[in-house]
Structure formats: C-alpha cells, structure tokens
mmCIF file of N, CA, C and O in Angstrom:
data_model
loop_
_atom_site.group_PDB
_atom_site.id
_atom_site.type_symbol
_atom_site.label_atom_id
_atom_site.label_comp_id
_atom_site.label_asym_id
_atom_site.label_seq_id
_atom_site.Cartn_x
_atom_site.Cartn_y
_atom_site.Cartn_z
ATOM 1 N N MET A 1 -33.509 -21.827 -11.959
ATOM 2 C CA MET A 1 -33.629 -21.709 -10.529
ATOM 3 C C MET A 1 -34.249 -20.361 -10.199
ATOM 4 O O MET A 1 -33.735 -19.317 -10.546
ATOM 5 N N SER A 2 -35.383 -20.392 -9.534
ATOM 6 C CA SER A 2 -36.040 -19.139 -9.173
ATOM 7 C C SER A 2 -35.806 -18.849 -7.697
ATOM 8 O O SER A 2 -35.610 -19.741 -6.894
ATOM 9 N N THR A 3 -35.821 -17.581 -7.374
ATOM 10 C CA THR A 3 -35.640 -17.192 -5.984
ATOM 11 C C THR A 3 -36.945 -16.643 -5.450
ATOM 12 O O THR A 3 -37.698 -15.997 -6.167
ATOM 13 N N SER A 4 -37.194 -16.917 -4.208
ATOM 14 C CA SER A 4 -38.397 -16.407 -3.566
ATOM 15 C C SER A 4 -38.172 -14.981 -3.127
ATOM 16 O O SER A 4 -37.064 -14.621 -2.733
ATOM 17 N N PRO A 5 -39.209 -14.156 -3.166
ATOM 18 C CA PRO A 5 -39.042 -12.791 -2.671
ATOM 19 C C PRO A 5 -38.813 -12.815 -1.169
ATOM 20 O O PRO A 5 -39.297 -13.683 -0.461
ATOM 21 N N VAL A 6 -38.041 -11.866 -0.702
ATOM 22 C CA VAL A 6 -37.763 -11.757 0.719
ATOM 23 C C VAL A 6 -38.931 -11.050 1.377
ATOM 24 O O VAL A 6 -39.339 -9.982 0.955
ATOM 25 N N VAL A 7 -39.478 -11.667 2.395
ATOM 26 C CA VAL A 7 -40.567 -11.061 3.147
ATOM 27 C C VAL A 7 -39.976 -10.518 4.435
ATOM 28 O O VAL A 7 -39.389 -11.250 5.216
ATOM 29 N N ARG A 8 -40.121 -9.232 4.641
ATOM 30 C CA ARG A 8 -39.564 -8.609 5.831
ATOM 31 C C ARG A 8 -40.630 -8.516 6.914
ATOM 32 O O ARG A 8 -41.775 -8.224 6.639
ATOM 33 N N THR A 9 -40.209 -8.763 8.118
ATOM 34 C CA THR A 9 -41.095 -8.640 9.266
ATOM 35 C C THR A 9 -40.571 -7.533 10.154
ATOM 36 O O THR A 9 -39.481 -7.021 9.948
ATOM 37 N N ALA A 10 -41.343 -7.181 11.178
ATOM 38 C CA ALA A 10 -40.910 -6.138 12.103
ATOM 39 C C ALA A 10 -39.702 -6.590 12.919
ATOM 40 O O ALA A 10 -38.924 -5.794 13.383
ATOM 41 N N SER A 11 -39.549 -7.879 13.077
ATOM 42 C CA SER A 11 -38.460 -8.423 13.868
ATOM 43 C C SER A 11 -37.346 -8.892 12.954
ATOM 44 O O SER A 11 -37.593 -9.597 11.990
ATOM 45 N N PRO A 12 -36.085 -8.534 13.245
ATOM 46 C CA PRO A 12 -34.981 -8.965 12.394
ATOM 47 C C PRO A 12 -34.886 -10.480 12.247
ATOM 48 O O PRO A 12 -34.554 -10.989 11.200
ATOM 49 N N SER A 13 -35.195 -11.216 13.316
ATOM 50 C CA SER A 13 -35.110 -12.673 13.233
ATOM 51 C C SER A 13 -36.400 -13.287 12.707
ATOM 52 O O SER A 13 -36.420 -14.463 12.383
ATOM 53 N N GLY A 14 -37.480 -12.515 12.665
ATOM 54 C CA GLY A 14 -38.760 -13.034 12.213
ATOM 55 C C GLY A 14 -39.486 -13.841 13.271
ATOM 56 O O GLY A 14 -40.544 -14.377 13.013
ATOM 57 N N ARG A 15 -38.935 -13.926 14.472
ATOM 58 C CA ARG A 15 -39.568 -14.694 15.541
ATOM 59 C C ARG A 15 -40.736 -13.937 16.133
ATOM 60 O O ARG A 15 -40.698 -12.723 16.269
ATOM 61 N N SER A 16 -41.750 -14.685 16.502
ATOM 62 C CA SER A 16 -42.900 -14.126 17.193
ATOM 63 C C SER A 16 -43.087 -14.877 18.500
ATOM 64 O O SER A 16 -42.806 -16.074 18.581
ATOM 65 N N PHE A 17 -43.564 -14.170 19.500
ATOM 66 C CA PHE A 17 -43.753 -14.744 20.818
ATOM 67 C C PHE A 17 -45.172 -14.488 21.297
ATOM 68 O O PHE A 17 -45.690 -13.380 21.129
ATOM 69 N N SER A 18 -45.782 -15.475 21.924
ATOM 70 C CA SER A 18 -47.031 -15.254 22.642
ATOM 71 C C SER A 18 -46.661 -14.595 23.968
ATOM 72 O O SER A 18 -45.476 -14.491 24.320
ATOM 73 N N MET A 19 -47.641 -14.181 24.739
ATOM 74 C CA MET A 19 -47.346 -13.576 26.039
ATOM 75 C C MET A 19 -46.606 -14.574 26.933
ATOM 76 O O MET A 19 -45.621 -14.210 27.589
ATOM 77 N N SER A 20 -47.034 -15.818 26.955
ATOM 78 C CA SER A 20 -46.367 -16.796 27.824
ATOM 79 C C SER A 20 -44.924 -17.033 27.382
ATOM 80 O O SER A 20 -44.029 -17.203 28.216
ATOM 81 N N GLU A 21 -44.667 -17.016 26.088
ATOM 82 C CA GLU A 21 -43.297 -17.172 25.598
ATOM 83 C C GLU A 21 -42.457 -15.936 25.939
ATOM 84 O O GLU A 21 -41.283 -16.057 26.294
ATOM 85 N N LEU A 22 -43.070 -14.767 25.828
ATOM 86 C CA LEU A 22 -42.377 -13.521 26.172
ATOM 87 C C LEU A 22 -41.992 -13.521 27.653
ATOM 88 O O LEU A 22 -40.872 -13.151 28.017
ATOM 89 N N VAL A 23 -42.893 -13.998 28.498
ATOM 90 C CA VAL A 23 -42.618 -14.110 29.928
ATOM 91 C C VAL A 23 -41.468 -15.089 30.170
ATOM 92 O O VAL A 23 -40.561 -14.816 30.956
ATOM 93 N N ALA A 24 -41.483 -16.222 29.478
ATOM 94 C CA ALA A 24 -40.431 -17.229 29.648
ATOM 95 C C ALA A 24 -39.065 -16.706 29.217
ATOM 96 O O ALA A 24 -38.052 -16.987 29.855
ATOM 97 N N VAL A 25 -39.032 -15.923 28.150
ATOM 98 C CA VAL A 25 -37.764 -15.414 27.624
ATOM 99 C C VAL A 25 -37.213 -14.281 28.484
ATOM 100 O O VAL A 25 -36.007 -14.196 28.710
ATOM 101 N N THR A 26 -38.082 -13.412 28.978
ATOM 102 C CA THR A 26 -37.623 -12.222 29.706
ATOM 103 C C THR A 26 -37.645 -12.373 31.220
ATOM 104 O O THR A 26 -37.021 -11.577 31.921
ATOM 105 N N HIS A 27 -38.379 -13.351 31.731
ATOM 106 C CA HIS A 27 -38.540 -13.555 33.178
ATOM 107 C C HIS A 27 -39.204 -12.350 33.837
ATOM 108 O O HIS A 27 -38.886 -11.992 34.970
ATOM 109 N N ILE A 28 -40.115 -11.721 33.110
ATOM 110 C CA ILE A 28 -40.884 -10.584 33.621
ATOM 111 C C ILE A 28 -42.340 -11.018 33.684
ATOM 112 O O ILE A 28 -42.855 -11.630 32.740
ATOM 113 N N ALA A 29 -43.008 -10.694 34.769
ATOM 114 C CA ALA A 29 -44.398 -11.107 34.976
ATOM 115 C C ALA A 29 -45.318 -10.521 33.907
ATOM 116 O O ALA A 29 -45.112 -9.390 33.453
ATOM 117 N N PRO A 30 -46.350 -11.280 33.502
ATOM 118 C CA PRO A 30 -47.277 -10.770 32.494
ATOM 119 C C PRO A 30 -47.948 -9.458 32.909
ATOM 120 O O PRO A 30 -48.153 -8.573 32.083
ATOM 121 N N SER A 31 -48.264 -9.325 34.187
ATOM 122 C CA SER A 31 -48.904 -8.084 34.646
ATOM 123 C C SER A 31 -47.964 -6.892 34.469
ATOM 124 O O SER A 31 -48.404 -5.796 34.125
ATOM 125 N N THR A 32 -46.676 -7.105 34.670
ATOM 126 C CA THR A 32 -45.691 -6.037 34.480
ATOM 127 C C THR A 32 -45.569 -5.692 33.010
ATOM 128 O O THR A 32 -45.533 -4.508 32.638
ATOM 129 N N ILE A 33 -45.543 -6.695 32.148
ATOM 130 C CA ILE A 33 -45.467 -6.454 30.701
ATOM 131 C C ILE A 33 -46.698 -5.674 30.243
ATOM 132 O O ILE A 33 -46.586 -4.692 29.504
ATOM 133 N N ARG A 34 -47.875 -6.089 30.696
ATOM 134 C CA ARG A 34 -49.103 -5.374 30.321
ATOM 135 C C ARG A 34 -49.072 -3.930 30.831
ATOM 136 O O ARG A 34 -49.516 -3.009 30.132
ATOM 137 N N TYR A 35 -48.534 -3.723 32.021
ATOM 138 C CA TYR A 35 -48.414 -2.366 32.551
ATOM 139 C C TYR A 35 -47.482 -1.531 31.675
ATOM 140 O O TYR A 35 -47.796 -0.388 31.333
ATOM 141 N N TYR A 36 -46.338 -2.080 31.308
ATOM 142 C CA TYR A 36 -45.394 -1.356 30.453
ATOM 143 C C TYR A 36 -46.033 -1.011 29.105
ATOM 144 O O TYR A 36 -45.799 0.062 28.560
ATOM 145 N N ILE A 37 -46.838 -1.920 28.571
ATOM 146 C CA ILE A 37 -47.525 -1.651 27.305
ATOM 147 C C ILE A 37 -48.567 -0.552 27.497
ATOM 148 O O ILE A 37 -48.649 0.389 26.700
ATOM 149 N N SER A 38 -49.345 -0.635 28.572
ATOM 150 C CA SER A 38 -50.415 0.345 28.799
ATOM 151 C C SER A 38 -49.880 1.754 29.049
ATOM 152 O O SER A 38 -50.560 2.731 28.761
ATOM 153 N N THR A 39 -48.662 1.843 29.583
ATOM 154 C CA THR A 39 -48.081 3.164 29.853
ATOM 155 C C THR A 39 -47.179 3.661 28.722
ATOM 156 O O THR A 39 -46.617 4.739 28.825
ATOM 157 N N GLY A 40 -47.012 2.857 27.676
ATOM 158 C CA GLY A 40 -46.242 3.290 26.524
ATOM 159 C C GLY A 40 -44.746 3.014 26.618
ATOM 160 O O GLY A 40 -43.993 3.438 25.740
ATOM 161 N N LEU A 41 -44.296 2.316 27.653
ATOM 162 C CA LEU A 41 -42.876 1.969 27.743
ATOM 163 C C LEU A 41 -42.481 0.952 26.684
ATOM 164 O O LEU A 41 -41.353 0.958 26.198
ATOM 165 N N VAL A 42 -43.405 0.070 26.355
ATOM 166 C CA VAL A 42 -43.185 -0.982 25.364
ATOM 167 C C VAL A 42 -44.321 -0.872 24.352
ATOM 168 O O VAL A 42 -45.476 -0.665 24.736
ATOM 169 N N PRO A 43 -44.016 -1.009 23.053
ATOM 170 C CA PRO A 43 -45.095 -0.926 22.060
ATOM 171 C C PRO A 43 -46.052 -2.110 22.190
ATOM 172 O O PRO A 43 -45.669 -3.187 22.634
ATOM 173 N N PRO A 44 -47.305 -1.923 21.799
ATOM 174 C CA PRO A 44 -48.256 -3.034 21.864
ATOM 175 C C PRO A 44 -47.881 -4.131 20.873
ATOM 176 O O PRO A 44 -47.194 -3.884 19.890
ATOM 177 N N GLY A 45 -48.335 -5.334 21.164
ATOM 178 C CA GLY A 45 -48.094 -6.449 20.254
ATOM 179 C C GLY A 45 -49.001 -6.359 19.035
ATOM 180 O O GLY A 45 -49.895 -5.513 18.959
ATOM 181 N N ARG A 46 -48.756 -7.250 18.108
ATOM 182 C CA ARG A 46 -49.576 -7.324 16.901
ATOM 183 C C ARG A 46 -50.750 -8.248 17.204
ATOM 184 O O ARG A 46 -50.579 -9.383 17.649
ATOM 185 N N ARG A 47 -51.952 -7.764 16.953
ATOM 186 C CA ARG A 47 -53.148 -8.525 17.285
ATOM 187 C C ARG A 47 -53.269 -9.761 16.404
ATOM 188 O O ARG A 47 -53.240 -9.676 15.183
ATOM 189 N N ARG A 48 -53.417 -10.906 17.035
ATOM 190 C CA ARG A 48 -53.548 -12.173 16.325
ATOM 191 C C ARG A 48 -54.992 -12.645 16.322
ATOM 192 O O ARG A 48 -55.474 -13.196 15.335
ATOM 193 N N ALA A 49 -55.671 -12.470 17.416
ATOM 194 C CA ALA A 49 -57.074 -12.825 17.581
ATOM 195 C C ALA A 49 -57.593 -11.998 18.745
ATOM 196 O O ALA A 49 -56.833 -11.262 19.372
ATOM 197 N N ARG A 50 -58.873 -12.150 19.022
ATOM 198 C CA ARG A 50 -59.412 -11.397 20.137
ATOM 199 C C ARG A 50 -58.665 -11.776 21.415
ATOM 200 O O ARG A 50 -58.548 -12.946 21.763
ATOM 201 N N ASN A 51 -58.116 -10.783 22.072
ATOM 202 C CA ASN A 51 -57.371 -10.960 23.314
ATOM 203 C C ASN A 51 -56.089 -11.792 23.156
ATOM 204 O O ASN A 51 -55.587 -12.352 24.116
ATOM 205 N N ARG A 52 -55.567 -11.892 21.940
ATOM 206 C CA ARG A 52 -54.310 -12.613 21.673
ATOM 207 C C ARG A 52 -53.408 -11.706 20.844
ATOM 208 O O ARG A 52 -53.819 -11.183 19.809
ATOM 209 N N TYR A 53 -52.173 -11.572 21.308
ATOM 210 C CA TYR A 53 -51.224 -10.710 20.621
ATOM 211 C C TYR A 53 -49.916 -11.452 20.410
ATOM 212 O O TYR A 53 -49.580 -12.359 21.156
ATOM 213 N N LEU A 54 -49.190 -11.035 19.389
ATOM 214 C CA LEU A 54 -47.861 -11.579 19.122
ATOM 215 C C LEU A 54 -46.830 -10.480 19.360
ATOM 216 O O LEU A 54 -47.044 -9.322 19.007
ATOM 217 N N TYR A 55 -45.721 -10.867 19.934
ATOM 218 C CA TYR A 55 -44.627 -9.947 20.247
ATOM 219 C C TYR A 55 -43.392 -10.426 19.498
ATOM 220 O O TYR A 55 -43.315 -11.577 19.086
ATOM 221 N N ASP A 56 -42.434 -9.537 19.319
ATOM 222 C CA ASP A 56 -41.239 -9.917 18.564
ATOM 223 C C ASP A 56 -39.971 -9.522 19.312
ATOM 224 O O ASP A 56 -40.027 -9.159 20.484
ATOM 225 N N ASP A 57 -38.855 -9.600 18.640
ATOM 226 C CA ASP A 57 -37.560 -9.317 19.265
ATOM 227 C C ASP A 57 -37.464 -7.892 19.809
ATOM 228 O O ASP A 57 -36.755 -7.646 20.775
ATOM 229 N N ARG A 58 -38.178 -6.969 19.186
ATOM 230 C CA ARG A 58 -38.168 -5.585 19.692
ATOM 231 C C ARG A 58 -38.730 -5.530 21.102
ATOM 232 O O ARG A 58 -38.245 -4.785 21.940
ATOM 233 N N HIS A 59 -39.766 -6.326 21.358
ATOM 234 C CA HIS A 59 -40.364 -6.358 22.686
ATOM 235 C C HIS A 59 -39.396 -6.968 23.699
ATOM 236 O O HIS A 59 -39.248 -6.458 24.805
ATOM 237 N N VAL A 60 -38.738 -8.048 23.302
ATOM 238 C CA VAL A 60 -37.761 -8.689 24.186
ATOM 239 C C VAL A 60 -36.650 -7.696 24.520
ATOM 240 O O VAL A 60 -36.280 -7.517 25.685
ATOM 241 N N GLU A 61 -36.123 -7.032 23.512
ATOM 242 C CA GLU A 61 -35.035 -6.073 23.718
ATOM 243 C C GLU A 61 -35.485 -4.915 24.605
ATOM 244 O O GLU A 61 -34.767 -4.510 25.526
ATOM 245 N N SER A 62 -36.680 -4.395 24.361
ATOM 246 C CA SER A 62 -37.198 -3.288 25.175
ATOM 247 C C SER A 62 -37.359 -3.696 26.626
ATOM 248 O O SER A 62 -36.962 -2.965 27.536
ATOM 249 N N LEU A 63 -37.938 -4.877 26.853
ATOM 250 C CA LEU A 63 -38.157 -5.347 28.224
ATOM 251 C C LEU A 63 -36.841 -5.584 28.955
ATOM 252 O O LEU A 63 -36.693 -5.224 30.131
ATOM 253 N N ARG A 64 -35.885 -6.156 28.269
ATOM 254 C CA ARG A 64 -34.578 -6.385 28.905
ATOM 255 C C ARG A 64 -33.888 -5.070 29.248
ATOM 256 O O ARG A 64 -33.268 -4.938 30.302
ATOM 257 N N LEU A 65 -34.001 -4.114 28.355
ATOM 258 C CA LEU A 65 -33.392 -2.806 28.602
ATOM 259 C C LEU A 65 -34.052 -2.114 29.790
ATOM 260 O O LEU A 65 -33.366 -1.552 30.651
ATOM 261 N N ILE A 66 -35.363 -2.166 29.866
ATOM 262 C CA ILE A 66 -36.079 -1.552 30.986
ATOM 263 C C ILE A 66 -35.635 -2.188 32.305
ATOM 264 O O ILE A 66 -35.337 -1.486 33.272
ATOM 265 N N GLN A 67 -35.576 -3.511 32.341
ATOM 266 C CA GLN A 67 -35.145 -4.199 33.555
ATOM 267 C C GLN A 67 -33.713 -3.823 33.929
ATOM 268 O O GLN A 67 -33.404 -3.601 35.098
ATOM 269 N N LEU A 68 -32.848 -3.755 32.945
ATOM 270 C CA LEU A 68 -31.455 -3.387 33.187
ATOM 271 C C LEU A 68 -31.358 -1.986 33.796
ATOM 272 O O LEU A 68 -30.643 -1.775 34.780
ATOM 273 N N LEU A 69 -32.091 -1.046 33.232
ATOM 274 C CA LEU A 69 -32.050 0.326 33.726
ATOM 275 C C LEU A 69 -32.639 0.442 35.128
ATOM 276 O O LEU A 69 -32.167 1.212 35.952
ATOM 277 N N LYS A 70 -33.674 -0.340 35.409
ATOM 278 C CA LYS A 70 -34.272 -0.328 36.746
ATOM 279 C C LYS A 70 -33.335 -0.954 37.775
ATOM 280 O O LYS A 70 -33.135 -0.403 38.850
ATOM 281 N N GLU A 71 -32.782 -2.108 37.448
ATOM 282 C CA GLU A 71 -31.996 -2.859 38.420
ATOM 283 C C GLU A 71 -30.578 -2.325 38.609
ATOM 284 O O GLU A 71 -30.090 -2.258 39.726
ATOM 285 N N ARG A 72 -29.910 -1.981 37.533
ATOM 286 C CA ARG A 72 -28.508 -1.552 37.648
ATOM 287 C C ARG A 72 -28.334 -0.062 37.839
ATOM 288 O O ARG A 72 -27.400 0.376 38.495
ATOM 289 N N ARG A 73 -29.202 0.714 37.223
ATOM 290 C CA ARG A 73 -29.064 2.173 37.300
ATOM 291 C C ARG A 73 -30.069 2.795 38.258
ATOM 292 O O ARG A 73 -30.017 3.993 38.509
ATOM 293 N N HIS A 74 -31.017 2.001 38.730
ATOM 294 C CA HIS A 74 -32.032 2.463 39.685
ATOM 295 C C HIS A 74 -32.815 3.664 39.163
ATOM 296 O O HIS A 74 -33.138 4.584 39.915
ATOM 297 N N LEU A 75 -33.100 3.642 37.858
ATOM 298 C CA LEU A 75 -33.844 4.739 37.256
ATOM 299 C C LEU A 75 -35.339 4.529 37.434
ATOM 300 O O LEU A 75 -35.835 3.406 37.337
ATOM 301 N N PRO A 76 -36.092 5.604 37.671
ATOM 302 C CA PRO A 76 -37.547 5.489 37.734
ATOM 303 C C PRO A 76 -38.117 5.290 36.323
ATOM 304 O O PRO A 76 -37.476 5.641 35.319
ATOM 305 N N LEU A 77 -39.310 4.741 36.255
ATOM 306 C CA LEU A 77 -39.919 4.453 34.948
ATOM 307 C C LEU A 77 -40.078 5.705 34.089
ATOM 308 O O LEU A 77 -39.963 5.635 32.869
ATOM 309 N N GLU A 78 -40.340 6.842 34.705
ATOM 310 C CA GLU A 78 -40.508 8.081 33.924
ATOM 311 C C GLU A 78 -39.208 8.440 33.191
ATOM 312 O O GLU A 78 -39.229 8.850 32.036
ATOM 313 N N ALA A 79 -38.077 8.276 33.846
ATOM 314 C CA ALA A 79 -36.787 8.545 33.198
ATOM 315 C C ALA A 79 -36.517 7.506 32.115
ATOM 316 O O ALA A 79 -36.029 7.840 31.027
ATOM 317 N N ILE A 80 -36.850 6.267 32.398
ATOM 318 C CA ILE A 80 -36.660 5.194 31.414
ATOM 319 C C ILE A 80 -37.502 5.469 30.174
ATOM 320 O O ILE A 80 -37.043 5.286 29.052
ATOM 321 N N ARG A 81 -38.720 5.942 30.367
ATOM 322 C CA ARG A 81 -39.614 6.241 29.238
ATOM 323 C C ARG A 81 -38.988 7.272 28.292
ATOM 324 O O ARG A 81 -39.141 7.201 27.086
ATOM 325 N N ARG A 82 -38.243 8.218 28.854
ATOM 326 C CA ARG A 82 -37.624 9.260 28.026
ATOM 327 C C ARG A 82 -36.405 8.762 27.261
ATOM 328 O O ARG A 82 -36.131 9.227 26.163
ATOM 329 N N ILE A 83 -35.648 7.812 27.837
ATOM 330 C CA ILE A 83 -34.387 7.432 27.204
ATOM 331 C C ILE A 83 -34.423 6.138 26.396
ATOM 332 O O ILE A 83 -33.574 5.935 25.540
ATOM 333 N N VAL A 84 -35.388 5.272 26.646
ATOM 334 C CA VAL A 84 -35.432 3.978 25.941
ATOM 335 C C VAL A 84 -35.487 4.134 24.421
ATOM 336 O O VAL A 84 -34.747 3.454 23.721
ATOM 337 N N PRO A 85 -36.319 5.012 23.871
ATOM 338 C CA PRO A 85 -36.331 5.117 22.403
ATOM 339 C C PRO A 85 -34.965 5.430 21.809
ATOM 340 O O PRO A 85 -34.574 4.851 20.794
ATOM 341 N N ASP A 86 -34.213 6.315 22.445
ATOM 342 C CA ASP A 86 -32.873 6.646 21.944
ATOM 343 C C ASP A 86 -31.912 5.475 22.098
ATOM 344 O O ASP A 86 -31.121 5.195 21.206
ATOM 345 N N LEU A 87 -31.970 4.780 23.227
ATOM 346 C CA LEU A 87 -31.065 3.657 23.456
ATOM 347 C C LEU A 87 -31.329 2.508 22.490
ATOM 348 O O LEU A 87 -30.407 1.811 22.089
ATOM 349 N N LEU A 88 -32.561 2.301 22.115
ATOM 350 C CA LEU A 88 -32.882 1.200 21.199
ATOM 351 C C LEU A 88 -32.410 1.488 19.782
ATOM 352 O O LEU A 88 -32.372 0.580 18.953
ATOM 353 N N GLN A 89 -32.001 2.718 19.493
ATOM 354 C CA GLN A 89 -31.478 3.073 18.185
ATOM 355 C C GLN A 89 -29.975 2.795 18.080
ATOM 356 O O GLN A 89 -29.397 2.864 17.014
ATOM 357 N N LEU A 90 -29.328 2.479 19.212
ATOM 358 C CA LEU A 90 -27.883 2.215 19.216
ATOM 359 C C LEU A 90 -27.565 0.901 18.524
ATOM 360 O O LEU A 90 -28.433 0.054 18.364
ATOM 361 N N PRO A 91 -26.282 0.691 18.168
ATOM 362 C CA PRO A 91 -25.874 -0.612 17.600
ATOM 363 C C PRO A 91 -26.218 -1.746 18.549
ATOM 364 O O PRO A 91 -26.471 -1.532 19.731
ATOM 365 N N ALA A 92 -26.179 -2.956 18.044
ATOM 366 C CA ALA A 92 -26.670 -4.152 18.740
ATOM 367 C C ALA A 92 -26.339 -4.218 20.223
ATOM 368 O O ALA A 92 -27.207 -4.488 21.030
ATOM 369 N N ASP A 93 -25.106 -3.984 20.626
ATOM 370 C CA ASP A 93 -24.791 -4.117 22.046
ATOM 371 C C ASP A 93 -24.630 -2.773 22.743
ATOM 372 O O ASP A 93 -24.316 -2.712 23.923
ATOM 373 N N GLY A 94 -24.875 -1.692 22.061
ATOM 374 C CA GLY A 94 -24.646 -0.371 22.625
ATOM 375 C C GLY A 94 -25.503 -0.015 23.826
ATOM 376 O O GLY A 94 -25.051 0.672 24.734
ATOM 377 N N ALA A 95 -26.713 -0.484 23.876
ATOM 378 C CA ALA A 95 -27.608 -0.148 24.981
ATOM 379 C C ALA A 95 -27.417 -1.074 26.172
ATOM 380 O O ALA A 95 -27.925 -0.793 27.247
ATOM 381 N N PHE A 96 -26.690 -2.162 26.017
ATOM 382 C CA PHE A 96 -26.613 -3.162 27.069
ATOM 383 C C PHE A 96 -25.253 -3.227 27.732
ATOM 384 O O PHE A 96 -24.902 -4.226 28.319
ATOM 385 N N ARG A 97 -24.459 -2.180 27.664
ATOM 386 C CA ARG A 97 -23.144 -2.167 28.318
ATOM 387 C C ARG A 97 -23.281 -2.088 29.794
ATOM 388 O O ARG A 97 -24.170 -1.561 30.336
#
C-alpha cells in the first residue's frame, strides 16, 4: 500500500473561489472586494487566466473580519488596515469574538 504525498495549498481547506463565489460566500459586492485588494486590505488572488483570479479561505476570513470591524466596531479602513494582519494570526475564533 503506497501513500500519496501531501500537497499543501495556501488555504487550509484547499478550497478555491472565483470572484462570484467569493461574493456569494461573503455577501460583499465585487467592487468592494476589488477596492480592498487594490488598497492592500486583502491580498490579491492567485492568477488563473487573464482577468481571472482564484481566492481561498484566507480571503474569506479577511473579508469577514473587515466587515465585522466596520459594522460592529465602526472602525475606519485605515485603522482596520493596521490591525487585520495581527488579528488574522490569532487562533481560529480569536479574531471573531
């Protein structure tokens, strides 16, 4: 019995999302997601083809965290930009309390 090598991806679950799937999962408008990417709040997706990108669980988590901080804490995007990297390093539910 042979075992296959484990292939690691950037996403813990290995899931990839197109922009439309990312919008469906996060309920955030594509223009808002593109704005967050262009300003560095969210990392860019992995290029799949010309003008096509794939996103993963990190993007979903980042977008949800940004929305949470905007809606519940009323933080401006500049403050969110400074704290999101640190919050995403917390244990699984630590950033979403």
